[in-house]
mmCIF file of C-alpha atoms in Angstrom:
data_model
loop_
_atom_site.group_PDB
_atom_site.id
_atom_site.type_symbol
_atom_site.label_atom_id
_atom_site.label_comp_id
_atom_site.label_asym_id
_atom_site.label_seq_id
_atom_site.Cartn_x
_atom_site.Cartn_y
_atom_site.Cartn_z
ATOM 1 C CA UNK A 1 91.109 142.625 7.981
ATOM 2 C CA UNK A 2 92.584 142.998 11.192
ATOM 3 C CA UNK A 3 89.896 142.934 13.651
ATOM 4 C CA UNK A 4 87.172 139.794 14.207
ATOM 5 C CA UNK A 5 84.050 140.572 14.210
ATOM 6 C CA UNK A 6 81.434 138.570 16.117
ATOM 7 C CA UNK A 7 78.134 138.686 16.762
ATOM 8 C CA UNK A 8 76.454 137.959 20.279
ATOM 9 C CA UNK A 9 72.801 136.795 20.518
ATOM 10 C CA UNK A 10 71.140 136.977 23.758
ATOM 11 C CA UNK A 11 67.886 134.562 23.275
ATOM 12 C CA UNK A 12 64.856 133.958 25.765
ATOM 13 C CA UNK A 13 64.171 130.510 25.879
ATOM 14 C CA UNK A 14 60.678 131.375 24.810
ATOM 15 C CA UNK A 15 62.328 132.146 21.483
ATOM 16 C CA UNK A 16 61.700 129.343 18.834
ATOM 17 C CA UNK A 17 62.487 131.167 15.558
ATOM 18 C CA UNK A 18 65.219 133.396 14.378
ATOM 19 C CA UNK A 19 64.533 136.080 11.842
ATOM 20 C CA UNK A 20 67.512 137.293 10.355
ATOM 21 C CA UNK A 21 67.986 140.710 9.916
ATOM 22 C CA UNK A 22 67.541 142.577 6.524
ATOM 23 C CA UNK A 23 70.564 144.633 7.365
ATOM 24 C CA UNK A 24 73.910 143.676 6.326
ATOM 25 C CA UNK A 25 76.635 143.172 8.723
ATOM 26 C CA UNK A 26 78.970 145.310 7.097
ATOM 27 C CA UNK A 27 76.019 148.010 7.315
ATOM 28 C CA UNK A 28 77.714 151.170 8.190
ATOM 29 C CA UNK A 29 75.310 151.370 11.097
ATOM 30 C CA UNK A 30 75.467 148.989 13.705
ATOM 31 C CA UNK A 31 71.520 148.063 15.161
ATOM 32 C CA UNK A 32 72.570 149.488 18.863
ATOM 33 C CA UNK A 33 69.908 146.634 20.072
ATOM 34 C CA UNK A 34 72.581 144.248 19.403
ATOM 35 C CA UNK A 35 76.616 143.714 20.724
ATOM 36 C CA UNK A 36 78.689 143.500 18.052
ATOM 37 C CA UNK A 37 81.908 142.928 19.233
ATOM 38 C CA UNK A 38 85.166 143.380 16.927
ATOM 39 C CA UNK A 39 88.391 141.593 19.041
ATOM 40 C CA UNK A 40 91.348 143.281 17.743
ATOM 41 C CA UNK A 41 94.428 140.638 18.382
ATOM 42 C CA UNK A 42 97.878 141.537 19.206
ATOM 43 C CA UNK A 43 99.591 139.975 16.600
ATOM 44 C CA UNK A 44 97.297 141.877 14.094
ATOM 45 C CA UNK A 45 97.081 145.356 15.181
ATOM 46 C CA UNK A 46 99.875 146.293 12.756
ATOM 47 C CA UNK A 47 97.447 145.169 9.662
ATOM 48 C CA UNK A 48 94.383 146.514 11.115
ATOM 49 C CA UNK A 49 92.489 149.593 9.948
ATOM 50 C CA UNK A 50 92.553 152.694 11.846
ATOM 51 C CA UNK A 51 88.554 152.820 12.752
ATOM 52 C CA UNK A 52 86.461 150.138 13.009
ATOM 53 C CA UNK A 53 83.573 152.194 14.823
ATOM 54 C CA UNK A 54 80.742 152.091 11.910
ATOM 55 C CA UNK A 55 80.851 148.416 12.161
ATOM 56 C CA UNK A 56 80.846 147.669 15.656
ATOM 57 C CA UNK A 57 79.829 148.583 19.640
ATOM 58 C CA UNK A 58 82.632 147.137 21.185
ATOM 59 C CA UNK A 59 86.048 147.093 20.339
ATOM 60 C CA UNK A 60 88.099 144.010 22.159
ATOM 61 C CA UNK A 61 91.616 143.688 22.873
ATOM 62 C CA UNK A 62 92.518 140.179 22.107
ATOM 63 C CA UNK A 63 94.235 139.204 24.823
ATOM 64 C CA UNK A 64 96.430 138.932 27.732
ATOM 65 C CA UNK A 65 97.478 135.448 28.799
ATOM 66 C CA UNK A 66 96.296 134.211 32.316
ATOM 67 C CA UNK A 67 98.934 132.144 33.856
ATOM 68 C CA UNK A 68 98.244 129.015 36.654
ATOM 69 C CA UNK A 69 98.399 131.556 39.765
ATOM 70 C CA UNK A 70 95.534 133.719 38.252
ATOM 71 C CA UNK A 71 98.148 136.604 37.217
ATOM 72 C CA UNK A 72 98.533 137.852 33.945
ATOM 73 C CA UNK A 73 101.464 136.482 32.574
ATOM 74 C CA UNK A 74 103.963 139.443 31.532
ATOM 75 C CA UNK A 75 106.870 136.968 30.721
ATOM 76 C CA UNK A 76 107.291 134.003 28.301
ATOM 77 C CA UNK A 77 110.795 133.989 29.365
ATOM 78 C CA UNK A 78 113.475 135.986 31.914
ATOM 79 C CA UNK A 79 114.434 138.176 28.989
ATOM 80 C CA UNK A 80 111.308 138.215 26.876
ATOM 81 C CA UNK A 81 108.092 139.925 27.065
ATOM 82 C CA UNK A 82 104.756 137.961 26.673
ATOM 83 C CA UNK A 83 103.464 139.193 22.893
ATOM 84 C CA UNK A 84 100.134 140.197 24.254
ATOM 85 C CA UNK A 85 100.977 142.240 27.481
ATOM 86 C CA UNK A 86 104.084 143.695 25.612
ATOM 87 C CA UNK A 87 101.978 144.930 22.230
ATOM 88 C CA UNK A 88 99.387 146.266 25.100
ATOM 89 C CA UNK A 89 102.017 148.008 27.042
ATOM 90 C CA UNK A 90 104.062 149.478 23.878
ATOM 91 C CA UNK A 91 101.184 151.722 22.897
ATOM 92 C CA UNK A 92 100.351 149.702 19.558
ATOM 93 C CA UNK A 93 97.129 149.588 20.191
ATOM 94 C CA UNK A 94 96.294 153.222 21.967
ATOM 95 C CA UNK A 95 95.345 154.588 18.337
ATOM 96 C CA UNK A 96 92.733 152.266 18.013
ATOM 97 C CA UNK A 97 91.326 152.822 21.485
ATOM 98 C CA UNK A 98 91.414 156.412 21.420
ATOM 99 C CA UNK A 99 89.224 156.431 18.234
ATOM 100 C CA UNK A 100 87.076 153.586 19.820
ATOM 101 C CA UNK A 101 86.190 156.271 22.521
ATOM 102 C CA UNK A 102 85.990 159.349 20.596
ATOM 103 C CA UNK A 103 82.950 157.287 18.511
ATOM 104 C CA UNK A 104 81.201 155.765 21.716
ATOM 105 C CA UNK A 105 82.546 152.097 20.863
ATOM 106 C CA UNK A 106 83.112 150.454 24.453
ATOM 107 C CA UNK A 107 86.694 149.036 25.064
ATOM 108 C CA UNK A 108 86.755 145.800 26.479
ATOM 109 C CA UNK A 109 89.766 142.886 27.065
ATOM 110 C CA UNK A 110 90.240 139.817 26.526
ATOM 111 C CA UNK A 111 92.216 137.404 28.652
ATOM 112 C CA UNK A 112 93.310 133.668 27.541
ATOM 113 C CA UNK A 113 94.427 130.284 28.423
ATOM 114 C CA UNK A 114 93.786 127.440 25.935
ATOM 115 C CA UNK A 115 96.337 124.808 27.672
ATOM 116 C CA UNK A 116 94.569 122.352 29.281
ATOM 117 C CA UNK A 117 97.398 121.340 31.952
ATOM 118 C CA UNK A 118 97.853 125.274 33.291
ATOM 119 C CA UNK A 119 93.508 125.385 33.240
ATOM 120 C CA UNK A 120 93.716 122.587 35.519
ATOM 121 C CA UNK A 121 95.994 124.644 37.604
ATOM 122 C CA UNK A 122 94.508 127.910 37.654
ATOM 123 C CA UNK A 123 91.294 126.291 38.834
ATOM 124 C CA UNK A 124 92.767 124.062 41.458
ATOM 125 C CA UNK A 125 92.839 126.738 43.778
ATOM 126 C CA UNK A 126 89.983 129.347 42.361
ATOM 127 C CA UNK A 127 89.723 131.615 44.968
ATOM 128 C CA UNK A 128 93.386 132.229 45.383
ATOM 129 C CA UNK A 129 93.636 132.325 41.692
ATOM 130 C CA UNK A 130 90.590 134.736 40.976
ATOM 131 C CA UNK A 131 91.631 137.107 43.361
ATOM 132 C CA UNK A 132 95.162 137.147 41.429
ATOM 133 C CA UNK A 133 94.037 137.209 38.355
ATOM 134 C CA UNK A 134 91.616 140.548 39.857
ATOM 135 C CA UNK A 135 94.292 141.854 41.602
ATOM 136 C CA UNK A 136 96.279 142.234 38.437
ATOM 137 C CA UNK A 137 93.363 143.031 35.718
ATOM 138 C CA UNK A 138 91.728 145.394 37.332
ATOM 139 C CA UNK A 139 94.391 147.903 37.197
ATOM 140 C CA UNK A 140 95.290 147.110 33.743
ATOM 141 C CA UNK A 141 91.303 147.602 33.091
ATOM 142 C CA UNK A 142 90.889 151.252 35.186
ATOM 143 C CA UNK A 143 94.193 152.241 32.775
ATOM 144 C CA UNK A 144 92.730 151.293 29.709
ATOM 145 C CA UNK A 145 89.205 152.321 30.460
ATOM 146 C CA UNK A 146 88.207 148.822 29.264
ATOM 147 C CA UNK A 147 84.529 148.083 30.515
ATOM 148 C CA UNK A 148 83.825 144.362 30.388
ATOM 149 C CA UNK A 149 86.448 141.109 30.875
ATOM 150 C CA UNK A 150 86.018 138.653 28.511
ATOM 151 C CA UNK A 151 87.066 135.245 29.682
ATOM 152 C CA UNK A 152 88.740 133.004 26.556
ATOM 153 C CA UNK A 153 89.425 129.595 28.738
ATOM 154 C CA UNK A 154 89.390 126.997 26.542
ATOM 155 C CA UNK A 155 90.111 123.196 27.105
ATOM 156 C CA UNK A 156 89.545 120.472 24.749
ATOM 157 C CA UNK A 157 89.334 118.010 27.361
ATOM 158 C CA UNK A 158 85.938 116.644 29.515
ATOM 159 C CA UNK A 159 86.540 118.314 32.663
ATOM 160 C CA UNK A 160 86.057 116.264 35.696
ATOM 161 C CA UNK A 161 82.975 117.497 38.435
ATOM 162 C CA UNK A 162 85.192 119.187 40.411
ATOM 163 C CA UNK A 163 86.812 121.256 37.910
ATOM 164 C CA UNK A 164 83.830 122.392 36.603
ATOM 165 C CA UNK A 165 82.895 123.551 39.870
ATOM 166 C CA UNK A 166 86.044 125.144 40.977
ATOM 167 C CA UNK A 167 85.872 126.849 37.934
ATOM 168 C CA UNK A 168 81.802 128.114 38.893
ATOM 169 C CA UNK A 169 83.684 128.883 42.145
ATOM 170 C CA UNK A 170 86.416 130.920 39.876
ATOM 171 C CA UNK A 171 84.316 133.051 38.090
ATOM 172 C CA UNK A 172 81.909 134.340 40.938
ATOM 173 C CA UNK A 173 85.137 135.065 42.913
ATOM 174 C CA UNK A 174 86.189 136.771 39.653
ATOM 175 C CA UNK A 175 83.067 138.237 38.967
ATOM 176 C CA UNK A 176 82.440 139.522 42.692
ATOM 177 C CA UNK A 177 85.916 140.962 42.902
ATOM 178 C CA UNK A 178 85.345 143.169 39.534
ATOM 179 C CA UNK A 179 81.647 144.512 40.876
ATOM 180 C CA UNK A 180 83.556 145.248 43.916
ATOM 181 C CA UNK A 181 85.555 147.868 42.073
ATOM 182 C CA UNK A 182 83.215 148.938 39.486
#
């Protein structure tokens, strides 16, 4: 299969008990009470079916790398494209978002950073970095009539007290800048 498909869970903390559906998830229905949220990665789209609309609400581009700055990174090298903004900018994956649309599945994207040493950058200065990282997403967003942002910033390490609160102060930039345009 070439898309993931996840499902997100929004629980009240007054919520004890989980009753699990008697639907399957490969139902050809999706309960539209729930997000279920297929990512469709870059380096898959060429093995992925041509419709995965029965089985999900939002379809998830999986994912542009965010570099120290805040910018989408567009380069890995002088002479060669990053994979993710290159397979996005090529057109591979317009199919798939076209036939998202025409059956009401909302397009989202995904952007990335899982090394620990550029996180530490890109938060060391988070409102500079948020207002790159906007600055370039939001256009690429408006283009693609993608929706939502999905943050994937992952670290493996224990962050120190003020990381984690540069990176607070990182996503409300982030998130302020992106209500800001819509």
């Amino acid at each position: 299969m070439g898309v993931g498909i996840a499902y997100i869970f929004v629980l009240h903390p007054s919520i004890l008990t989980f009753t699990p559906s008697k639907t399957s998830l490969f139902t050809k229905t999706p309960d539209k009470t729930k997000e279920v949220i297929g990512f469709l990665p870059y380096w898959l789209i060429s093995k992925a079916k041509a419709d995965y609309s029965p089985y999900i609400t939002n379809l998830s581009y999986f994912a542009l790398t965010v570099d120290t700055d805040g910018s989408i990174m567009k380069l890995t090298s002088p002479i060669e494209a990053e994979p993710g903004w290159y397979a996005l900018n090529s057109g591979k994956a317009d199919s798939f978002f076209a036939t998202a649309k025409k059956n009401n599945v909302e397009l989202s994207l995904t952007v990335f950073n899982g090394d620990r040493d550029m996180i530490d950058e890109l938060v060391s200065d988070p409102i500079t970095h948020a207002t790159n990282l906007a600055d370039d997403v939001i256009p690429v967003m408006k283009e693609y009539e993608f929706k939502e942002l999905n943050l994937d910033i992952e670290s493996t390490k224990d962050a120190s007290q003020e990381a984690r609160e540069n990176f607070t102060t990182f996503m409300k930039e982030l998130k302020n800048k992106l209500k800001d345009e819509g």
